[in-house]
Amino acid sequence: MTGSVTVISGPTAVGKGTVVKRLKAEHPDVWVSVSVTTRPPRPLEVDGVDYHFVTDEQFDELIATDGLLEWAEVHGAHRYGTPAAPVERAVAAGRTVILEIDLQGALQVREHLPGCRLVFLAPPSWDALVERLVGRGTESHEMQQRRLETAKGELAAAEAFDAVVVNDEIPQTVERLVGLLGL
Ligand code: 5GP
């Protein structure tokens, strides 16, 4: 029995993390990949739960040993990647696998796993996106500007995805994802 892989992607601050956490809370049977990153942890983030926080050297080692299903440098700042082995094990075990990753990563996963499904989470509007990014206050002004710059290009990429879900109200977004995943 093999499971399905769904990639949930979208521009910065669109609410991917919140939506995936909610989906997981409602459907504990879905298996959500924990990424590796060279970004330092934010307050309240837990190593091994939110991310595996690694050094640049450890990340290089993972790339060199083919340990990552995909990886990307996001917002020109830090590297993020999906450990390959846990995803392979979860698929082999028949699980519904979710990857919450950036757009560059999503397109790499499609190349490696042609049967996967790419879902683009879109903001209701550009202003809503800016408001969310500034409102959550986790990035410096410079980093906010950089993320918004990336987001402009990312919004244009929605058409390469299998489905677009507008993240207006979180419960409705989760409901639509549940429908797409056939849960
Ligand atoms: P944050 O630093 O806010 O946690 O995440 C920044 C961006 O990195 C988000 O767009 C998130 O989806 C993306 N990201 C998280 N994990 C991965 C991953 O494993 N691979 C890729 N390509 N992007 C990721």
PDB file of C-alpha atoms and ligand atoms in Angstrom:
ATOM      1  CA  MET A   1       0.000   0.000   0.000  1.00  0.00           C
ATOM      2  CA  THR A   2       1.365   3.436  -0.851  1.00  0.00           C
ATOM      3  CA  GLY A   3       0.239   6.785   0.461  1.00  0.00           C
ATOM      4  CA  SER A   4      -0.232  10.116  -1.253  1.00  0.00           C
ATOM      5  CA  VAL A   5       2.012  13.184  -1.163  1.00  0.00           C
ATOM      6  CA  THR A   6       0.493  16.656  -1.153  1.00  0.00           C
ATOM      7  CA  VAL A   7       2.668  19.744  -1.243  1.00  0.00           C
ATOM      8  CA  ILE A   8       1.177  22.890   0.263  1.00  0.00           C
ATOM      9  CA  SER A   9       2.949  26.003  -0.886  1.00  0.00           C
ATOM     10  CA  GLY A  10       2.323  29.691  -1.386  1.00  0.00           C
ATOM     11  CA  PRO A  11       3.821  33.106  -0.738  1.00  0.00           C
ATOM     12  CA  THR A  12       5.267  34.293   2.548  1.00  0.00           C
ATOM     13  CA  ALA A  13       2.859  34.863   5.447  1.00  0.00           C
ATOM     14  CA  VAL A  14      -0.108  33.423   3.578  1.00  0.00           C
ATOM     15  CA  GLY A  15      -0.783  31.211   6.588  1.00  0.00           C
ATOM     16  CA  LYS A  16       0.579  27.847   5.380  1.00  0.00           C
ATOM     17  CA  GLY A  17       1.884  26.937   8.824  1.00  0.00           C
ATOM     18  CA  THR A  18      -1.364  27.781  10.611  1.00  0.00           C
ATOM     19  CA  VAL A  19      -3.489  25.923   8.082  1.00  0.00           C
ATOM     20  CA  VAL A  20      -1.329  22.796   8.206  1.00  0.00           C
ATOM     21  CA  LYS A  21      -1.305  22.796  12.038  1.00  0.00           C
ATOM     22  CA  ARG A  22      -5.096  23.034  12.045  1.00  0.00           C
ATOM     23  CA  LEU A  23      -5.433  20.261   9.475  1.00  0.00           C
ATOM     24  CA  LYS A  24      -3.148  18.038  11.541  1.00  0.00           C
ATOM     25  CA  ALA A  25      -5.105  18.802  14.728  1.00  0.00           C
ATOM     26  CA  GLU A  26      -8.373  17.798  13.033  1.00  0.00           C
ATOM     27  CA  HIS A  27      -6.875  14.811  11.217  1.00  0.00           C
ATOM     28  CA  PRO A  28      -4.054  13.372  13.339  1.00  0.00           C
ATOM     29  CA  ASP A  29      -3.696  10.554  10.810  1.00  0.00           C
ATOM     30  CA  VAL A  30      -2.046  12.878   8.257  1.00  0.00           C
ATOM     31  CA  TRP A  31       1.749  12.803   8.362  1.00  0.00           C
ATOM     32  CA  VAL A  32       3.416  16.207   8.179  1.00  0.00           C
ATOM     33  CA  SER A  33       7.087  16.339   7.211  1.00  0.00           C
ATOM     34  CA  VAL A  34       9.486  18.185   9.554  1.00  0.00           C
ATOM     35  CA  SER A  35      11.985  20.180   7.481  1.00  0.00           C
ATOM     36  CA  VAL A  36      15.618  20.907   8.200  1.00  0.00           C
ATOM     37  CA  THR A  37      16.689  24.537   8.202  1.00  0.00           C
ATOM     38  CA  THR A  38      19.772  26.654   8.793  1.00  0.00           C
ATOM     39  CA  ARG A  39      17.537  29.445  10.162  1.00  0.00           C
ATOM     40  CA  PRO A  40      17.861  29.979  13.920  1.00  0.00           C
ATOM     41  CA  PRO A  41      14.799  28.991  15.972  1.00  0.00           C
ATOM     42  CA  ARG A  42      12.221  31.659  16.803  1.00  0.00           C
ATOM     43  CA  PRO A  43      11.013  31.942  20.396  1.00  0.00           C
ATOM     44  CA  LEU A  44       8.738  28.962  21.226  1.00  0.00           C
ATOM     45  CA  GLU A  45       9.940  26.887  18.267  1.00  0.00           C
ATOM     46  CA  VAL A  46      11.026  23.393  19.267  1.00  0.00           C
ATOM     47  CA  ASP A  47      13.844  21.475  17.582  1.00  0.00           C
ATOM     48  CA  GLY A  48      12.523  18.301  15.981  1.00  0.00           C
ATOM     49  CA  VAL A  49       8.924  19.539  16.106  1.00  0.00           C
ATOM     50  CA  ASP A  50       8.797  22.802  14.147  1.00  0.00           C
ATOM     51  CA  TYR A  51      12.047  22.144  12.284  1.00  0.00           C
ATOM     52  CA  HIS A  52      15.275  20.261  12.676  1.00  0.00           C
ATOM     53  CA  PHE A  53      17.615  23.203  13.228  1.00  0.00           C
ATOM     54  CA  VAL A  54      21.014  22.464  11.694  1.00  0.00           C
ATOM     55  CA  THR A  55      24.310  24.194  10.942  1.00  0.00           C
ATOM     56  CA  ASP A  56      25.459  25.077   7.421  1.00  0.00           C
ATOM     57  CA  GLU A  57      27.916  22.167   7.604  1.00  0.00           C
ATOM     58  CA  GLN A  58      25.182  19.700   8.572  1.00  0.00           C
ATOM     59  CA  PHE A  59      23.021  20.987   5.710  1.00  0.00           C
ATOM     60  CA  ASP A  60      25.912  20.566   3.232  1.00  0.00           C
ATOM     61  CA  GLU A  61      26.337  17.004   4.484  1.00  0.00           C
ATOM     62  CA  LEU A  62      22.645  16.238   3.911  1.00  0.00           C
ATOM     63  CA  ILE A  63      22.893  17.508   0.326  1.00  0.00           C
ATOM     64  CA  ALA A  64      26.110  15.559  -0.308  1.00  0.00           C
ATOM     65  CA  THR A  65      24.583  12.307   0.927  1.00  0.00           C
ATOM     66  CA  ASP A  66      21.338  12.714  -1.061  1.00  0.00           C
ATOM     67  CA  GLY A  67      19.447  13.010   2.182  1.00  0.00           C
ATOM     68  CA  LEU A  68      17.020  15.656   0.943  1.00  0.00           C
ATOM     69  CA  LEU A  69      14.007  15.186  -1.320  1.00  0.00           C
ATOM     70  CA  GLU A  70      14.264  18.888  -2.191  1.00  0.00           C
ATOM     71  CA  TRP A  71      15.898  21.983  -0.780  1.00  0.00           C
ATOM     72  CA  ALA A  72      15.998  25.704  -1.451  1.00  0.00           C
ATOM     73  CA  GLU A  73      17.444  28.941  -0.211  1.00  0.00           C
ATOM     74  CA  VAL A  74      14.376  30.908   0.802  1.00  0.00           C
ATOM     75  CA  HIS A  75      14.144  34.713   0.739  1.00  0.00           C
ATOM     76  CA  GLY A  76      17.881  34.815   0.009  1.00  0.00           C
ATOM     77  CA  ALA A  77      18.538  34.141   3.652  1.00  0.00           C
ATOM     78  CA  HIS A  78      18.551  30.547   4.910  1.00  0.00           C
ATOM     79  CA  ARG A  79      18.331  27.052   3.479  1.00  0.00           C
ATOM     80  CA  TYR A  80      15.395  24.736   4.041  1.00  0.00           C
ATOM     81  CA  GLY A  81      14.973  21.125   2.945  1.00  0.00           C
ATOM     82  CA  THR A  82      12.781  18.031   3.243  1.00  0.00           C
ATOM     83  CA  PRO A  83      14.503  14.932   4.655  1.00  0.00           C
ATOM     84  CA  ALA A  84      13.891  12.187   2.090  1.00  0.00           C
ATOM     85  CA  ALA A  85      13.912   9.003   4.194  1.00  0.00           C
ATOM     86  CA  PRO A  86      11.007   9.830   6.558  1.00  0.00           C
ATOM     87  CA  VAL A  87       8.828  10.822   3.577  1.00  0.00           C
ATOM     88  CA  GLU A  88       9.665   7.557   1.799  1.00  0.00           C
ATOM     89  CA  ARG A  89       8.820   5.568   4.933  1.00  0.00           C
ATOM     90  CA  ALA A  90       5.511   7.381   5.429  1.00  0.00           C
ATOM     91  CA  VAL A  91       4.506   6.849   1.783  1.00  0.00           C
ATOM     92  CA  ALA A  92       5.444   3.163   2.006  1.00  0.00           C
ATOM     93  CA  ALA A  93       3.283   2.896   5.135  1.00  0.00           C
ATOM     94  CA  GLY A  94       0.297   4.251   3.203  1.00  0.00           C
ATOM     95  CA  ARG A  95       0.120   7.585   5.013  1.00  0.00           C
ATOM     96  CA  THR A  96      -1.337  10.838   3.695  1.00  0.00           C
ATOM     97  CA  VAL A  97       1.841  12.910   3.539  1.00  0.00           C
ATOM     98  CA  ILE A  98       1.909  16.720   3.654  1.00  0.00           C
ATOM     99  CA  LEU A  99       4.903  18.895   2.833  1.00  0.00           C
ATOM    100  CA  GLU A 100       4.602  22.572   3.719  1.00  0.00           C
ATOM    101  CA  ILE A 101       7.413  24.120   1.706  1.00  0.00           C
ATOM    102  CA  ASP A 102       8.262  27.052  -0.527  1.00  0.00           C
ATOM    103  CA  LEU A 103       7.544  27.244  -4.219  1.00  0.00           C
ATOM    104  CA  GLN A 104      11.006  26.319  -5.502  1.00  0.00           C
ATOM    105  CA  GLY A 105      10.839  23.192  -3.352  1.00  0.00           C
ATOM    106  CA  ALA A 106       7.317  22.357  -4.554  1.00  0.00           C
ATOM    107  CA  LEU A 107       8.452  22.287  -8.174  1.00  0.00           C
ATOM    108  CA  GLN A 108      11.414  20.025  -7.291  1.00  0.00           C
ATOM    109  CA  VAL A 109       9.108  17.578  -5.515  1.00  0.00           C
ATOM    110  CA  ARG A 110       6.941  17.402  -8.615  1.00  0.00           C
ATOM    111  CA  GLU A 111      10.028  16.352 -10.613  1.00  0.00           C
ATOM    112  CA  HIS A 112      10.994  13.637  -8.129  1.00  0.00           C
ATOM    113  CA  LEU A 113       7.495  12.408  -7.320  1.00  0.00           C
ATOM    114  CA  PRO A 114       5.376  12.939 -10.441  1.00  0.00           C
ATOM    115  CA  GLY A 115       2.295  11.537  -8.683  1.00  0.00           C
ATOM    116  CA  CYS A 116       2.267  14.213  -6.000  1.00  0.00           C
ATOM    117  CA  ARG A 117      -0.333  16.962  -5.786  1.00  0.00           C
ATOM    118  CA  LEU A 118       0.651  20.627  -5.547  1.00  0.00           C
ATOM    119  CA  VAL A 119      -1.722  22.935  -3.713  1.00  0.00           C
ATOM    120  CA  PHE A 120      -1.162  26.685  -3.861  1.00  0.00           C
ATOM    121  CA  LEU A 121      -2.417  28.645  -0.890  1.00  0.00           C
ATOM    122  CA  ALA A 122      -3.205  32.177  -2.067  1.00  0.00           C
ATOM    123  CA  PRO A 123      -3.883  35.317  -0.007  1.00  0.00           C
ATOM    124  CA  PRO A 124      -7.298  36.974  -0.474  1.00  0.00           C
ATOM    125  CA  SER A 125      -5.418  40.076  -1.734  1.00  0.00           C
ATOM    126  CA  TRP A 126      -1.980  41.669  -1.856  1.00  0.00           C
ATOM    127  CA  ASP A 127      -2.909  44.059   0.976  1.00  0.00           C
ATOM    128  CA  ALA A 128      -3.986  41.136   3.146  1.00  0.00           C
ATOM    129  CA  LEU A 129      -0.594  39.520   2.608  1.00  0.00           C
ATOM    130  CA  VAL A 130       1.311  42.674   3.585  1.00  0.00           C
ATOM    131  CA  GLU A 131      -0.888  43.112   6.650  1.00  0.00           C
ATOM    132  CA  ARG A 132      -0.284  39.552   7.819  1.00  0.00           C
ATOM    133  CA  LEU A 133       3.461  39.723   7.349  1.00  0.00           C
ATOM    134  CA  VAL A 134       3.831  43.050   9.157  1.00  0.00           C
ATOM    135  CA  GLY A 135       1.214  42.113  11.769  1.00  0.00           C
ATOM    136  CA  ARG A 136       2.922  38.936  12.947  1.00  0.00           C
ATOM    137  CA  GLY A 137       6.059  40.989  13.650  1.00  0.00           C
ATOM    138  CA  THR A 138       8.502  38.075  13.525  1.00  0.00           C
ATOM    139  CA  GLU A 139      10.794  39.628  10.911  1.00  0.00           C
ATOM    140  CA  SER A 140      12.840  42.808  10.777  1.00  0.00           C
ATOM    141  CA  HIS A 141      11.713  45.559   8.381  1.00  0.00           C
ATOM    142  CA  GLU A 142      14.471  44.604   5.956  1.00  0.00           C
ATOM    143  CA  MET A 143      13.480  40.947   6.044  1.00  0.00           C
ATOM    144  CA  GLN A 144       9.800  41.870   5.525  1.00  0.00           C
ATOM    145  CA  GLN A 145      10.753  43.810   2.383  1.00  0.00           C
ATOM    146  CA  ARG A 146      12.795  40.882   1.111  1.00  0.00           C
ATOM    147  CA  ARG A 147       9.951  38.446   1.728  1.00  0.00           C
ATOM    148  CA  LEU A 148       7.462  40.700  -0.065  1.00  0.00           C
ATOM    149  CA  GLU A 149       9.814  40.931  -3.030  1.00  0.00           C
ATOM    150  CA  THR A 150       9.903  37.116  -3.216  1.00  0.00           C
ATOM    151  CA  ALA A 151       6.111  36.948  -2.813  1.00  0.00           C
ATOM    152  CA  LYS A 152       5.512  39.005  -5.980  1.00  0.00           C
ATOM    153  CA  GLY A 153       7.174  36.330  -8.091  1.00  0.00           C
ATOM    154  CA  GLU A 154       5.544  33.544  -6.111  1.00  0.00           C
ATOM    155  CA  LEU A 155       2.003  34.779  -6.694  1.00  0.00           C
ATOM    156  CA  ALA A 156       2.595  34.571 -10.430  1.00  0.00           C
ATOM    157  CA  ALA A 157       3.480  30.877 -10.124  1.00  0.00           C
ATOM    158  CA  ALA A 158       0.050  29.731  -8.933  1.00  0.00           C
ATOM    159  CA  GLU A 159      -0.885  28.519 -12.389  1.00  0.00           C
ATOM    160  CA  ALA A 160       1.743  25.754 -12.288  1.00  0.00           C
ATOM    161  CA  PHE A 161      -0.146  24.150  -9.385  1.00  0.00           C
ATOM    162  CA  ASP A 162      -2.832  21.460  -9.435  1.00  0.00           C
ATOM    163  CA  ALA A 163      -5.164  23.449  -7.181  1.00  0.00           C
ATOM    164  CA  VAL A 164      -5.381  26.978  -5.768  1.00  0.00           C
ATOM    165  CA  VAL A 165      -7.049  27.543  -2.414  1.00  0.00           C
ATOM    166  CA  VAL A 166      -7.655  31.126  -1.279  1.00  0.00           C
ATOM    167  CA  ASN A 167      -6.884  31.363   2.430  1.00  0.00           C
ATOM    168  CA  ASP A 168      -9.561  33.790   3.547  1.00  0.00           C
ATOM    169  CA  GLU A 169     -11.022  32.107   6.639  1.00  0.00           C
ATOM    170  CA  ILE A 170      -8.879  29.316   8.095  1.00  0.00           C
ATOM    171  CA  PRO A 171     -11.699  26.833   8.884  1.00  0.00           C
ATOM    172  CA  GLN A 172     -12.959  27.042   5.287  1.00  0.00           C
ATOM    173  CA  THR A 173      -9.452  26.651   3.922  1.00  0.00           C
ATOM    174  CA  VAL A 174      -8.916  23.537   6.039  1.00  0.00           C
ATOM    175  CA  GLU A 175     -12.267  22.174   4.873  1.00  0.00           C
ATOM    176  CA  ARG A 176     -11.255  22.628   1.238  1.00  0.00           C
ATOM    177  CA  LEU A 177      -7.956  20.869   1.871  1.00  0.00           C
ATOM    178  CA  VAL A 178      -9.743  18.005   3.599  1.00  0.00           C
ATOM    179  CA  GLY A 179     -11.880  17.715   0.461  1.00  0.00           C
ATOM    180  CA  LEU A 180      -8.864  17.762  -1.856  1.00  0.00           C
ATOM    181  CA  LEU A 181      -7.091  15.143   0.249  1.00  0.00           C
ATOM    182  CA  GLY A 182     -10.169  12.947   0.396  1.00  0.00           C
ATOM    183  CA  LEU A 183      -9.969  12.688   4.210  1.00  0.00           C
TER     184      LEU A 183
HETATM  185  P1  5GP B   1       9.815  30.224   8.024  1.00  0.00           P
HETATM  186  O1  5GP B   1      11.226  30.719   8.157  1.00  0.00           O
HETATM  187  O2  5GP B   1       8.817  31.332   8.089  1.00  0.00           O
HETATM  188  O3  5GP B   1       9.501  29.078   8.965  1.00  0.00           O
HETATM  189  O4  5GP B   1       9.689  29.592   6.562  1.00  0.00           O
HETATM  190  C1  5GP B   1      10.083  30.332   5.458  1.00  0.00           C
HETATM  191  C2  5GP B   1       9.677  29.613   4.195  1.00  0.00           C
HETATM  192  O5  5GP B   1      10.395  28.379   4.059  1.00  0.00           O
HETATM  193  C3  5GP B   1       8.209  29.248   4.120  1.00  0.00           C
HETATM  194  O6  5GP B   1       7.735  29.664   2.846  1.00  0.00           O
HETATM  195  C4  5GP B   1       8.199  27.741   4.237  1.00  0.00           C
HETATM  196  O7  5GP B   1       7.132  27.165   3.517  1.00  0.00           O
HETATM  197  C5  5GP B   1       9.519  27.394   3.573  1.00  0.00           C
HETATM  198  N1  5GP B   1       9.990  26.054   3.948  1.00  0.00           N
HETATM  199  C6  5GP B   1       9.858  25.434   5.136  1.00  0.00           C
HETATM  200  N2  5GP B   1      10.385  24.208   5.088  1.00  0.00           N
HETATM  201  C7  5GP B   1      10.838  24.035   3.827  1.00  0.00           C
HETATM  202  C8  5GP B   1      11.470  22.945   3.128  1.00  0.00           C
HETATM  203  O8  5GP B   1      11.728  21.870   3.668  1.00  0.00           O
HETATM  204  N3  5GP B   1      11.801  23.155   1.835  1.00  0.00           N
HETATM  205  C9  5GP B   1      11.536  24.321   1.181  1.00  0.00           C
HETATM  206  N4  5GP B   1      11.867  24.396  -0.103  1.00  0.00           N
HETATM  207  N5  5GP B   1      10.933  25.349   1.792  1.00  0.00           N
HETATM  208  C10 5GP B   1      10.589  25.208   3.083  1.00  0.00           C
END
